[in-house]
Amino acid sequence: MAEASDDHQVCSHCERAIPSSNIDLHFAHCSRNLEKCRLCGDMVPKKFAEEHFLSTHAPVACSQCSETMERDVLNFHKGENCPQRIVTCEYCEFPLPAIDLLEHQEVCGNRTELCHLCLKYIRLREKSGHESHCNGLVNDIAESSRNTRPPEGAQGRPPPREFSPRRLLVSIAVTGIAVLLGSLFFQRKREQNQVH
């Protein structure tokens, strides 16, 4: 037993400061009934030592990722560290395993949405920064066709396609030849079936 102070001594078994007048009685009780956990150092009643080990330190496998760990860190692992825990994408709020989040957000954050103030398409990952400084003005700087405002009246409709007369005649000729060949093929097939 080590000395702690004039009126207290440190129990050599549990290492707690005990009043000097009680140290002998405490030590007898402490050494008979308590044991120090070899893993965490907690003093545990001897009759509950195995239960303490099983409930706190026994290796268990995470039900989500199968990683083995001590039971007392399992809940923290499942909530904070497990690669299979379900998290949500900050851009689309889709739930997915944490291990896939980075790759998903790389793609999802590159999707674009139209800013209703300046009528530009903005990446979702840049949306909050854009909204904080967007003044609603369209820049006159040359931009990609994706970022420009569609002409009035053309919203939602594709631009009209122009066909040259030559291209139209070629399309008609190819279609006619295909119909002619198809009918000849089926006529020949019918004649062969009638012969057999």
Coordinates of C-alpha atoms in Angstrom, one line a residue:
M1 CA 0.0 0.0 0.0
A2 CA 1.4 3.3 -1.1
E3 CA 1.2 6.6 0.8
A4 CA -1.2 9.3 -0.5
S5 CA -1.4 11.9 2.2
D6 CA -1.5 12.0 6.0
D7 CA -5.2 11.0 6.3
H8 CA -5.5 8.9 3.0
Q9 CA -3.6 6.0 1.6
V10 CA -3.7 4.5 -1.9
C11 CA -5.1 0.9 -2.1
S12 CA -2.5 -1.3 -3.9
H13 CA -5.3 -3.4 -5.4
C14 CA -7.7 -0.7 -6.9
E15 CA -5.3 2.3 -6.7
R16 CA -8.0 4.5 -5.1
A17 CA -7.3 6.9 -2.2
I18 CA -8.9 5.5 0.9
P19 CA -9.0 7.1 4.4
S20 CA -6.1 5.8 6.4
S21 CA -8.4 4.6 9.2
N22 CA -10.3 2.3 6.7
I23 CA -7.4 1.1 4.5
D24 CA -7.0 -2.4 6.1
L25 CA -10.7 -3.2 5.9
H26 CA -11.0 -1.7 2.4
F27 CA -8.0 -3.7 1.1
A28 CA -9.4 -7.0 2.5
H29 CA -12.8 -6.4 0.9
C30 CA -11.3 -5.0 -2.4
S31 CA -8.8 -7.8 -3.0
R32 CA -11.4 -10.5 -2.2
N33 CA -14.3 -9.1 -4.3
L34 CA -12.9 -7.0 -7.1
E35 CA -10.5 -7.6 -10.0
K36 CA -9.0 -5.2 -12.4
C37 CA -10.0 -5.7 -16.1
R38 CA -6.8 -6.5 -18.0
L39 CA -8.2 -4.6 -21.1
C40 CA -9.7 -1.4 -19.7
G41 CA -8.3 -1.3 -16.2
D42 CA -11.8 -0.9 -14.6
M43 CA -12.4 -2.5 -11.2
V44 CA -15.1 -5.1 -11.7
P45 CA -16.8 -7.4 -9.2
K46 CA -15.1 -10.8 -9.6
K47 CA -18.5 -12.5 -10.1
F48 CA -19.3 -10.1 -13.0
A49 CA -15.8 -10.2 -14.7
E50 CA -16.8 -12.6 -17.5
E51 CA -20.1 -10.6 -18.1
H52 CA -18.0 -7.4 -18.2
F53 CA -15.7 -8.9 -20.7
L54 CA -18.5 -10.2 -22.9
S55 CA -20.6 -7.0 -22.8
T56 CA -17.7 -4.6 -23.2
H57 CA -14.6 -6.2 -24.8
A58 CA -15.6 -9.4 -26.5
P59 CA -15.0 -9.1 -30.3
V60 CA -18.2 -8.8 -32.3
A61 CA -18.8 -8.4 -36.0
C62 CA -20.6 -5.3 -37.4
S63 CA -23.8 -6.5 -39.0
Q64 CA -23.3 -4.0 -41.9
C65 CA -19.7 -4.4 -42.9
S66 CA -18.6 -7.6 -41.0
E67 CA -15.6 -5.8 -39.4
T68 CA -14.6 -7.2 -36.0
M69 CA -14.3 -4.9 -33.0
E70 CA -14.8 -4.6 -29.3
R71 CA -18.5 -4.5 -28.4
D72 CA -18.2 -1.1 -26.6
V73 CA -17.2 0.6 -29.8
L74 CA -19.7 -1.1 -32.0
N75 CA -22.4 1.6 -31.7
F76 CA -19.9 4.4 -32.4
H77 CA -18.6 2.4 -35.4
K78 CA -22.1 1.9 -36.8
G79 CA -23.0 5.6 -36.4
E80 CA -19.7 7.2 -37.5
N81 CA -17.2 4.9 -39.1
C82 CA -18.9 2.0 -40.8
P83 CA -18.4 2.2 -44.6
Q84 CA -21.8 0.5 -45.1
R85 CA -23.8 3.0 -42.9
I86 CA -26.5 4.8 -44.8
V87 CA -25.8 8.5 -45.5
T88 CA -27.6 10.9 -47.8
C89 CA -26.2 12.9 -50.7
E90 CA -26.1 16.6 -50.0
Y91 CA -27.2 17.4 -53.5
C92 CA -30.2 15.0 -54.1
E93 CA -30.7 13.6 -50.6
F94 CA -30.6 10.0 -52.0
P95 CA -29.7 7.5 -49.2
L96 CA -26.7 5.3 -50.0
P97 CA -23.8 3.5 -48.2
A98 CA -21.1 5.9 -47.0
I99 CA -18.4 4.0 -49.1
D100 CA -20.2 5.1 -52.3
L101 CA -21.0 8.7 -51.2
L102 CA -17.8 10.4 -52.6
E103 CA -18.2 8.8 -56.1
H104 CA -21.9 9.6 -56.1
Q105 CA -21.5 13.2 -55.1
E106 CA -18.7 13.7 -57.7
V107 CA -21.3 12.8 -60.4
C108 CA -24.3 14.3 -58.7
G109 CA -22.6 17.6 -57.8
N110 CA -21.7 18.1 -61.5
R111 CA -25.4 18.0 -62.6
T112 CA -26.7 21.5 -63.5
E113 CA -29.8 23.5 -62.6
L114 CA -31.0 26.7 -64.2
C115 CA -30.5 29.7 -62.0
H116 CA -33.8 31.6 -62.2
L117 CA -32.1 34.9 -61.6
C118 CA -29.4 35.0 -64.3
L119 CA -30.7 32.1 -66.4
K120 CA -27.4 30.3 -66.5
Y121 CA -27.0 26.6 -65.8
I122 CA -25.0 26.2 -62.5
R123 CA -23.4 23.0 -61.2
L124 CA -25.1 21.8 -58.0
R125 CA -21.8 21.8 -56.1
E126 CA -21.4 25.6 -57.0
K127 CA -25.1 26.5 -56.4
S128 CA -24.8 27.9 -52.8
G129 CA -21.8 30.0 -53.7
H130 CA -23.5 31.2 -56.9
E131 CA -26.7 32.1 -55.2
S132 CA -24.8 34.2 -52.6
H133 CA -23.3 36.5 -55.3
C134 CA -25.8 36.2 -58.2
N135 CA -27.2 39.6 -59.2
G136 CA -29.6 38.3 -61.9
L137 CA -27.7 39.9 -64.8
V138 CA -26.8 37.8 -67.8
N139 CA -23.1 38.4 -68.8
D140 CA -22.3 39.5 -72.3
I141 CA -19.2 37.3 -72.3
A142 CA -19.2 34.5 -74.9
E143 CA -20.6 31.4 -73.1
S144 CA -21.3 27.9 -74.1
S145 CA -24.7 27.2 -75.7
R146 CA -25.7 25.4 -72.6
N147 CA -25.5 28.6 -70.6
T148 CA -27.3 30.9 -72.9
R149 CA -30.9 31.9 -72.8
P150 CA -33.1 30.3 -75.5
P151 CA -34.7 32.7 -77.9
E152 CA -38.2 33.9 -77.1
G153 CA -40.9 31.5 -78.2
A154 CA -38.4 28.7 -78.7
Q155 CA -38.4 27.4 -75.2
G156 CA -39.1 23.7 -75.0
R157 CA -39.0 23.2 -78.8
P158 CA -35.9 22.0 -80.7
P159 CA -34.7 24.2 -83.6
P160 CA -36.3 23.4 -86.9
R161 CA -34.2 21.0 -89.1
E162 CA -33.7 22.0 -92.7
F163 CA -33.7 19.3 -95.3
S164 CA -32.2 19.9 -98.7
P165 CA -34.2 18.6 -101.7
R166 CA -31.4 16.2 -102.6
R167 CA -31.4 14.7 -99.0
L168 CA -35.1 14.3 -99.2
L169 CA -34.9 12.4 -102.5
V170 CA -32.2 10.1 -101.2
S171 CA -34.3 9.3 -98.1
I172 CA -37.3 8.4 -100.3
A173 CA -35.2 6.3 -102.7
V174 CA -33.7 4.3 -99.8
T175 CA -37.1 3.7 -98.2
G176 CA -38.5 2.5 -101.6
I177 CA -35.7 0.1 -102.2
A178 CA -36.1 -1.3 -98.6
V179 CA -39.8 -1.8 -99.1
L180 CA -39.2 -3.5 -102.5
L181 CA -36.6 -5.9 -101.2
G182 CA -38.7 -6.7 -98.2
S183 CA -41.7 -7.6 -100.3
L184 CA -39.6 -9.7 -102.7
F185 CA -38.0 -11.6 -99.7
F186 CA -41.4 -12.4 -98.1
Q187 CA -42.9 -13.4 -101.5
R188 CA -40.0 -15.8 -102.1
K189 CA -40.4 -17.2 -98.5
R190 CA -44.2 -17.8 -99.1
E191 CA -43.4 -19.7 -102.4
Q192 CA -40.9 -21.9 -100.7
N193 CA -43.4 -22.7 -97.9
Q194 CA -46.1 -23.7 -100.5
V195 CA -43.7 -26.0 -102.3
H196 CA -42.8 -28.0 -99.1

